[in-house]
């Protein structure tokens, strides 16, 4: 299934996109709550957190779309030289079909086109390692916070 990259920069999201984002983050609300807790402190719901981020100048929501539906999403904090991706989530029904791999490849291409380095916050578990290492990411050992199991993976391209 060919995925296209879409950058969601405005809030509120369309009704269709909101419904898709609810399906994407439904099983993974803890991921976004911990990964971007500093930004969405006053919001309990993942969609509200995403909308708050999309309304900021230094954040966008990167999404993977197929047949007009969002299949995956990742909040990205952007600076002049770096894109920091947080809490990639893929819609449960489309997992294990290459969606995350295609999406990250598209993010790598987007980072190169905008002359920025792509770094992703992710765990060091088997799933993250199997996804990120073949795409050229390395884990330098720095964690998001002291005692955290969330690492900053850097793209070596």
Coordinates of N, CA and C in Angstrom, one line a residue:
X1 N 0.8 -1.2 0.0 CA 0.0 0.0 0.0 C 0.9 1.2 0.0
X2 N 0.8 2.0 -1.1 CA 1.7 3.2 -1.2 C 1.2 4.3 -0.3
X3 N 2.1 4.8 0.6 CA 1.7 5.8 1.6 C 2.3 7.2 1.1
X4 N 1.6 8.2 1.2 CA 2.1 9.6 0.9 C 2.2 10.4 2.2
X5 N 3.2 11.2 2.2 CA 3.5 12.1 3.4 C 2.6 13.4 3.3
X6 N 2.0 13.7 4.4 CA 1.3 14.9 4.4 C 1.6 15.6 5.7
X7 N 1.9 16.9 5.6 CA 2.2 17.7 6.8 C 1.0 18.5 7.2
X8 N 0.5 18.2 8.4 CA -0.7 18.9 8.9 C -0.2 20.0 9.8
X9 N -0.4 21.2 9.3 CA 0.1 22.4 10.1 C -1.0 23.3 10.7
X10 N -2.3 22.9 10.4 CA -3.3 23.8 10.9 C -4.2 23.0 11.8
X11 N -4.8 23.7 12.7 CA -5.8 23.2 13.6 C -7.0 24.1 13.6
X12 N -8.2 23.6 13.7 CA -8.5 22.2 13.9 C -8.4 21.3 12.7
X13 N -8.3 20.0 12.9 CA -8.2 19.1 11.7 C -9.6 18.9 11.1
X14 N -9.6 18.4 9.9 CA -10.9 18.1 9.3 C -11.6 17.0 10.1
X15 N -12.9 16.8 9.9 CA -13.6 15.8 10.6 C -13.1 14.4 10.3
X16 N -12.7 14.2 9.0 CA -12.2 12.9 8.6 C -10.8 12.6 9.2
X17 N -10.0 13.6 9.2 CA -8.6 13.5 9.7 C -8.7 13.3 11.3
X18 N -9.6 14.0 11.9 CA -9.8 13.8 13.4 C -10.2 12.3 13.6
X19 N -11.2 11.8 12.9 CA -11.6 10.4 13.1 C -10.5 9.4 12.8
X20 N -9.6 9.7 11.8 CA -8.5 8.8 11.5 C -7.5 8.9 12.7
X21 N -7.2 10.1 13.2 CA -6.2 10.3 14.2 C -6.7 9.6 15.5
X22 N -8.0 9.6 15.8 CA -8.5 8.9 16.9 C -8.3 7.4 16.8
X23 N -8.5 6.9 15.6 CA -8.2 5.4 15.4 C -6.7 5.1 15.5
X24 N -5.9 6.0 15.0 CA -4.4 5.8 15.1 C -3.9 5.8 16.5
X25 N -4.4 6.8 17.3 CA -3.9 6.9 18.7 C -4.7 6.3 19.7
X26 N -5.8 5.6 19.4 CA -6.7 5.0 20.3 C -6.0 4.0 21.3
X27 N -5.2 3.2 20.7 CA -4.5 2.2 21.5 C -3.2 2.7 22.1
X28 N -2.7 3.8 21.7 CA -1.4 4.3 22.0 C -1.4 5.6 22.7
X29 N -2.4 5.9 23.5 CA -2.5 7.3 24.1 C -1.4 7.5 25.1
X30 N -0.8 6.5 25.7 CA 0.3 6.8 26.6 C 1.5 7.2 25.9
X31 N 1.7 6.7 24.7 CA 2.9 7.1 23.9 C 2.9 8.6 23.7
X32 N 1.9 9.2 23.2 CA 1.9 10.6 22.9 C 1.9 11.4 24.2
X33 N 1.2 10.9 25.3 CA 1.1 11.6 26.5 C 2.5 11.8 27.1
X34 N 3.3 10.7 27.1 CA 4.7 10.8 27.7 C 5.6 11.5 26.8
X35 N 5.5 11.3 25.5 CA 6.5 11.8 24.5 C 6.4 13.3 24.4
X36 N 5.2 13.9 24.5 CA 5.1 15.3 24.3 C 4.4 15.9 25.5
X37 N 4.6 15.4 26.7 CA 4.0 15.8 27.9 C 4.3 17.3 28.2
X38 N 5.5 17.7 27.8 CA 5.9 19.1 28.1 C 5.0 20.1 27.3
X39 N 4.6 19.7 26.1 CA 3.8 20.6 25.3 C 2.3 20.5 25.6
X40 N 1.8 19.4 25.9 CA 0.4 19.2 26.1 C 0.0 19.0 27.5
X41 N 0.7 19.6 28.5 CA 0.4 19.4 29.9 C -1.0 19.6 30.3
X42 N -1.7 20.5 29.7 CA -3.1 20.8 30.1 C -4.1 20.1 29.3
X43 N -3.7 19.1 28.6 CA -4.7 18.4 27.7 C -4.6 16.9 28.0
X44 N -5.8 16.3 28.2 CA -5.8 14.9 28.5 C -6.0 14.0 27.3
X45 N -6.5 14.5 26.2 CA -6.8 13.7 25.1 C -5.7 13.8 24.0
X46 N -5.3 12.7 23.4 CA -4.3 12.8 22.3 C -4.6 13.7 21.2
X47 N -5.9 13.8 20.7 CA -6.2 14.6 19.6 C -6.1 16.1 20.0
X48 N -6.5 16.4 21.2 CA -6.3 17.8 21.7 C -4.9 18.2 21.7
X49 N -4.0 17.2 22.2 CA -2.6 17.5 22.2 C -2.1 17.7 20.8
X50 N -2.5 16.9 19.8 CA -2.0 17.0 18.4 C -2.5 18.4 17.9
X51 N -3.7 18.8 18.1 CA -4.2 20.0 17.7 C -3.5 21.2 18.3
X52 N -3.1 21.1 19.6 CA -2.4 22.1 20.2 C -1.0 22.3 19.5
X53 N -0.4 21.1 19.2 CA 0.9 21.1 18.6 C 0.9 21.7 17.2
X54 N -0.2 21.3 16.4 CA -0.3 21.8 15.1 C -0.5 23.3 15.0
X55 N -1.0 23.9 16.1 CA -1.3 25.3 16.1 C 0.0 26.1 16.5
X56 N 1.1 25.4 16.8 CA 2.3 26.1 17.1 C 3.2 26.3 15.9
X57 N 4.0 27.3 15.9 CA 5.0 27.6 14.8 C 6.1 26.5 14.7
X58 N 6.5 26.0 15.8 CA 7.6 25.1 15.8 C 7.3 23.6 15.8
X59 N 6.0 23.3 15.6 CA 5.5 21.9 15.5 C 4.7 21.7 14.3
X60 N 4.7 20.5 13.7 CA 3.8 20.0 12.7 C 3.4 18.6 13.0
X61 N 2.3 18.1 12.4 CA 2.0 16.7 12.5 C 2.2 16.1 11.2
X62 N 3.2 15.2 11.1 CA 3.4 14.5 9.9 C 2.5 13.3 9.9
X63 N 1.9 13.0 8.7 CA 0.9 11.9 8.6 C 1.1 11.2 7.4
X64 N 0.9 9.9 7.4 CA 0.9 9.0 6.2 C -0.5 8.7 5.8
X65 N -0.7 9.0 4.5 CA -2.1 8.9 3.9 C -2.1 7.8 2.8
X66 N -3.2 7.1 2.8 CA -3.4 6.1 1.7 C -4.9 6.1 1.4
X67 N -5.2 6.2 0.1 CA -6.7 6.3 -0.3 C -7.5 7.3 0.6
X68 N -6.9 8.5 0.8 CA -7.6 9.6 1.5 C -7.8 9.4 3.0
X69 N -7.2 8.3 3.5 CA -7.3 8.0 4.9 C -5.9 8.1 5.6
X70 N -5.8 8.7 6.8 CA -4.6 8.7 7.5 C -4.3 7.3 8.2
X71 N -3.1 6.8 7.9 CA -2.8 5.5 8.5 C -1.8 5.6 9.6
X72 N -1.0 6.7 9.7 CA 0.0 6.9 10.7 C 0.2 8.4 10.9
X73 N 0.7 8.7 12.1 CA 1.0 10.1 12.4 C 2.2 10.2 13.4
X74 N 2.8 11.3 13.3 CA 3.9 11.6 14.3 C 4.1 13.1 14.5
X75 N 4.0 13.6 15.7 CA 4.3 15.0 16.0 C 5.7 15.3 15.7
X76 N 6.1 16.4 15.1 CA 7.4 16.7 14.8 C 7.7 18.1 15.2
X77 N 8.7 18.2 16.1 CA 9.2 19.6 16.5 C 10.3 20.0 15.5
X78 N 10.2 21.1 14.9 CA 11.1 21.5 13.9 C 11.9 22.8 14.3
X79 N 13.1 22.7 13.9 CA 14.0 23.9 14.0 C 14.7 24.1 12.6
X80 N 15.5 25.1 12.6 CA 16.2 25.4 11.3 C 17.0 24.3 10.7
X81 N 17.6 23.4 11.6 CA 18.4 22.4 11.1 C 18.0 21.0 11.4
X82 N 17.0 20.8 12.2 CA 16.6 19.5 12.7 C 15.1 19.3 12.8
X83 N 14.7 18.1 12.5 CA 13.3 17.6 12.7 C 13.3 16.6 13.8
X84 N 12.7 16.8 14.9 CA 12.6 15.8 16.0 C 11.2 15.2 16.0
X85 N 11.2 13.9 15.6 CA 9.9 13.2 15.6 C 9.6 12.5 16.9
X86 N 8.4 12.6 17.4 CA 7.9 12.0 18.6 C 6.8 11.0 18.4
X87 N 6.8 9.9 19.1 CA 5.6 9.0 19.2 C 4.9 8.7 17.9
X88 N 5.7 8.0 17.0 CA 5.0 7.5 15.8 C 4.0 6.4 16.2
X89 N 2.8 6.6 15.6 CA 1.8 5.6 15.8 C 1.2 5.2 14.5
X90 N 0.9 3.9 14.3 CA 0.3 3.4 13.1 C -1.0 2.8 13.4
X91 N -2.0 3.1 12.6 CA -3.3 2.5 12.8 C -3.2 1.0 12.9
X92 N -3.8 0.5 14.0 CA -3.6 -0.9 14.3 C -4.0 -1.9 13.1
X93 N -5.0 -1.6 12.4 CA -5.4 -2.5 11.3 C -4.4 -2.5 10.2
X94 N -3.5 -1.5 10.1 CA -2.5 -1.5 9.0 C -1.1 -1.8 9.4
X95 N -0.9 -2.2 10.7 CA 0.4 -2.5 11.2 C 0.9 -3.8 10.5
X96 N 2.3 -3.8 10.4 CA 3.0 -5.0 9.9 C 2.8 -5.1 8.4
X97 N 2.5 -4.0 7.7 CA 2.3 -3.9 6.2 C 3.3 -3.0 5.6
X98 N 4.3 -2.5 6.3 CA 5.3 -1.6 5.8 C 5.0 -0.1 5.8
X99 N 3.9 0.2 6.5 CA 3.4 1.6 6.6 C 4.5 2.5 7.3
X100 N 5.0 2.0 8.4 CA 5.9 2.8 9.2 C 7.2 3.0 8.4
X101 N 7.7 1.9 7.7 CA 8.9 2.0 7.0 C 8.8 3.0 5.8
X102 N 7.7 2.9 5.1 CA 7.4 3.9 4.0 C 7.4 5.3 4.6
X103 N 6.7 5.5 5.7 CA 6.5 6.8 6.3 C 7.8 7.4 6.7
X104 N 8.7 6.6 7.3 CA 10.0 7.1 7.8 C 10.9 7.4 6.6
X105 N 10.8 6.6 5.5 CA 11.6 6.9 4.3 C 11.1 8.3 3.7
X106 N 9.8 8.5 3.7 CA 9.3 9.8 3.2 C 9.7 10.9 4.1
X107 N 9.8 10.7 5.4 CA 10.3 11.7 6.3 C 11.7 12.0 6.1
X108 N 12.5 11.0 5.8 CA 13.9 11.2 5.5 C 14.1 12.0 4.2
X109 N 13.3 11.7 3.2 CA 13.3 12.5 2.0 C 12.9 14.0 2.3
X110 N 11.9 14.2 3.0 CA 11.4 15.5 3.4 C 12.5 16.3 4.2
X111 N 13.2 15.6 5.1 CA 14.3 16.2 5.8 C 15.4 16.6 4.9
X112 N 15.8 15.8 3.9 CA 16.8 16.1 3.0 C 16.4 17.3 2.1
X113 N 15.1 17.3 1.6 CA 14.6 18.4 0.8 C 14.6 19.7 1.5
X114 N 14.4 19.7 2.8 CA 14.4 20.9 3.6 C 15.7 21.2 4.3
X115 N 16.7 20.4 4.0 CA 18.1 20.6 4.5 C 18.2 20.5 6.0
X116 N 17.5 19.5 6.5 CA 17.5 19.3 8.0 C 17.8 17.8 8.3
X117 N 18.3 17.6 9.5 CA 18.6 16.2 10.0 C 17.3 15.7 10.7
X118 N 17.0 14.4 10.5 CA 15.9 13.8 11.1 C 16.3 13.0 12.3
X119 N 15.7 13.3 13.5 CA 16.0 12.5 14.7 C 14.6 12.1 15.2
X120 N 14.6 10.9 15.7 CA 13.3 10.3 16.2 C 13.5 9.9 17.7
X121 N 12.5 10.2 18.5 CA 12.5 9.7 19.8 C 11.7 8.4 19.8
X122 N 12.4 7.3 20.2 CA 11.8 6.0 20.2 C 12.4 5.1 21.3
X123 N 11.8 4.0 21.6 CA 12.4 3.1 22.6 C 13.5 2.4 22.0
X124 N 14.2 1.6 22.7 CA 15.3 0.7 22.2 C 14.8 -0.7 22.1
X125 N 13.5 -1.0 22.0 CA 13.0 -2.3 22.0 C 13.2 -2.9 20.6
X126 N 12.9 -4.2 20.5 CA 13.1 -4.9 19.2 C 12.4 -4.3 18.1
X127 N 11.2 -3.8 18.3 CA 10.4 -3.3 17.2 C 11.0 -2.0 16.6
X128 N 11.4 -1.1 17.5 CA 12.1 0.2 17.1 C 13.4 -0.1 16.4
X129 N 14.2 -1.0 17.0 CA 15.5 -1.4 16.5 C 15.3 -1.9 15.1
X130 N 14.4 -2.9 14.9 CA 14.2 -3.5 13.6 C 13.7 -2.6 12.6
X131 N 13.0 -1.5 13.0 CA 12.4 -0.5 12.1 C 13.5 0.5 11.7
X132 N 14.2 1.0 12.7 CA 15.1 2.2 12.5 C 16.5 1.9 12.0
X133 N 17.1 0.8 12.5 CA 18.5 0.5 12.1 C 18.6 0.3 10.6
X134 N 17.7 -0.5 9.9 CA 17.8 -0.7 8.5 C 17.6 0.6 7.7
X135 N 17.0 1.6 8.3 CA 16.8 2.9 7.6 C 17.9 3.9 7.9
X136 N 19.0 3.4 8.5 CA 20.2 4.2 8.7 C 20.2 5.0 10.0
X137 N 19.3 4.7 10.9 CA 19.3 5.4 12.2 C 20.2 4.7 13.2
X138 N 20.9 5.5 14.1 CA 21.7 4.9 15.1 C 21.2 5.5 16.5
X139 N 21.4 4.8 17.5 CA 21.0 5.2 18.8 C 22.3 5.6 19.6
X140 N 22.5 7.0 19.7 CA 23.7 7.4 20.4 C 23.8 7.2 21.9
X141 N 22.7 6.8 22.5 CA 22.8 6.5 23.9 C 22.1 7.6 24.8
X142 N 21.8 8.7 24.2 CA 21.2 9.8 25.0 C 19.7 9.5 25.2
X143 N 19.1 9.6 26.4 CA 17.7 9.4 26.6 C 17.0 10.7 26.6
X144 N 15.7 10.7 26.5 CA 14.9 11.9 26.5 C 15.0 12.6 27.8
X145 N 14.9 11.8 28.9 CA 15.0 12.4 30.3 C 15.8 11.4 31.1
X146 N 16.4 11.8 32.2 CA 17.1 10.9 33.0 C 16.2 9.8 33.5
X147 N 16.7 8.6 33.3 CA 15.9 7.4 33.7 C 14.9 7.0 32.7
X148 N 14.8 7.6 31.6 CA 13.8 7.3 30.6 C 14.3 6.2 29.7
X149 N 13.3 5.4 29.1 CA 13.7 4.4 28.2 C 13.4 4.9 26.7
X150 N 13.2 6.1 26.6 CA 13.0 6.7 25.2 C 14.3 7.4 24.8
X151 N 14.8 6.9 23.7 CA 16.1 7.3 23.1 C 15.9 8.2 21.9
X152 N 17.0 9.0 21.7 CA 17.0 9.9 20.5 C 17.8 9.1 19.4
X153 N 17.1 8.7 18.4 CA 17.7 8.0 17.3 C 18.1 9.0 16.2
X154 N 19.3 9.0 15.7 CA 19.7 10.0 14.7 C 19.9 9.3 13.4
X155 N 19.5 10.0 12.3 CA 19.6 9.5 11.0 C 21.0 9.8 10.5
X156 N 21.7 8.7 10.1 CA 23.1 8.9 9.7 C 23.3 9.3 8.2
X157 N 22.2 9.5 7.5 CA 22.2 10.0 6.1 C 22.5 11.4 6.0

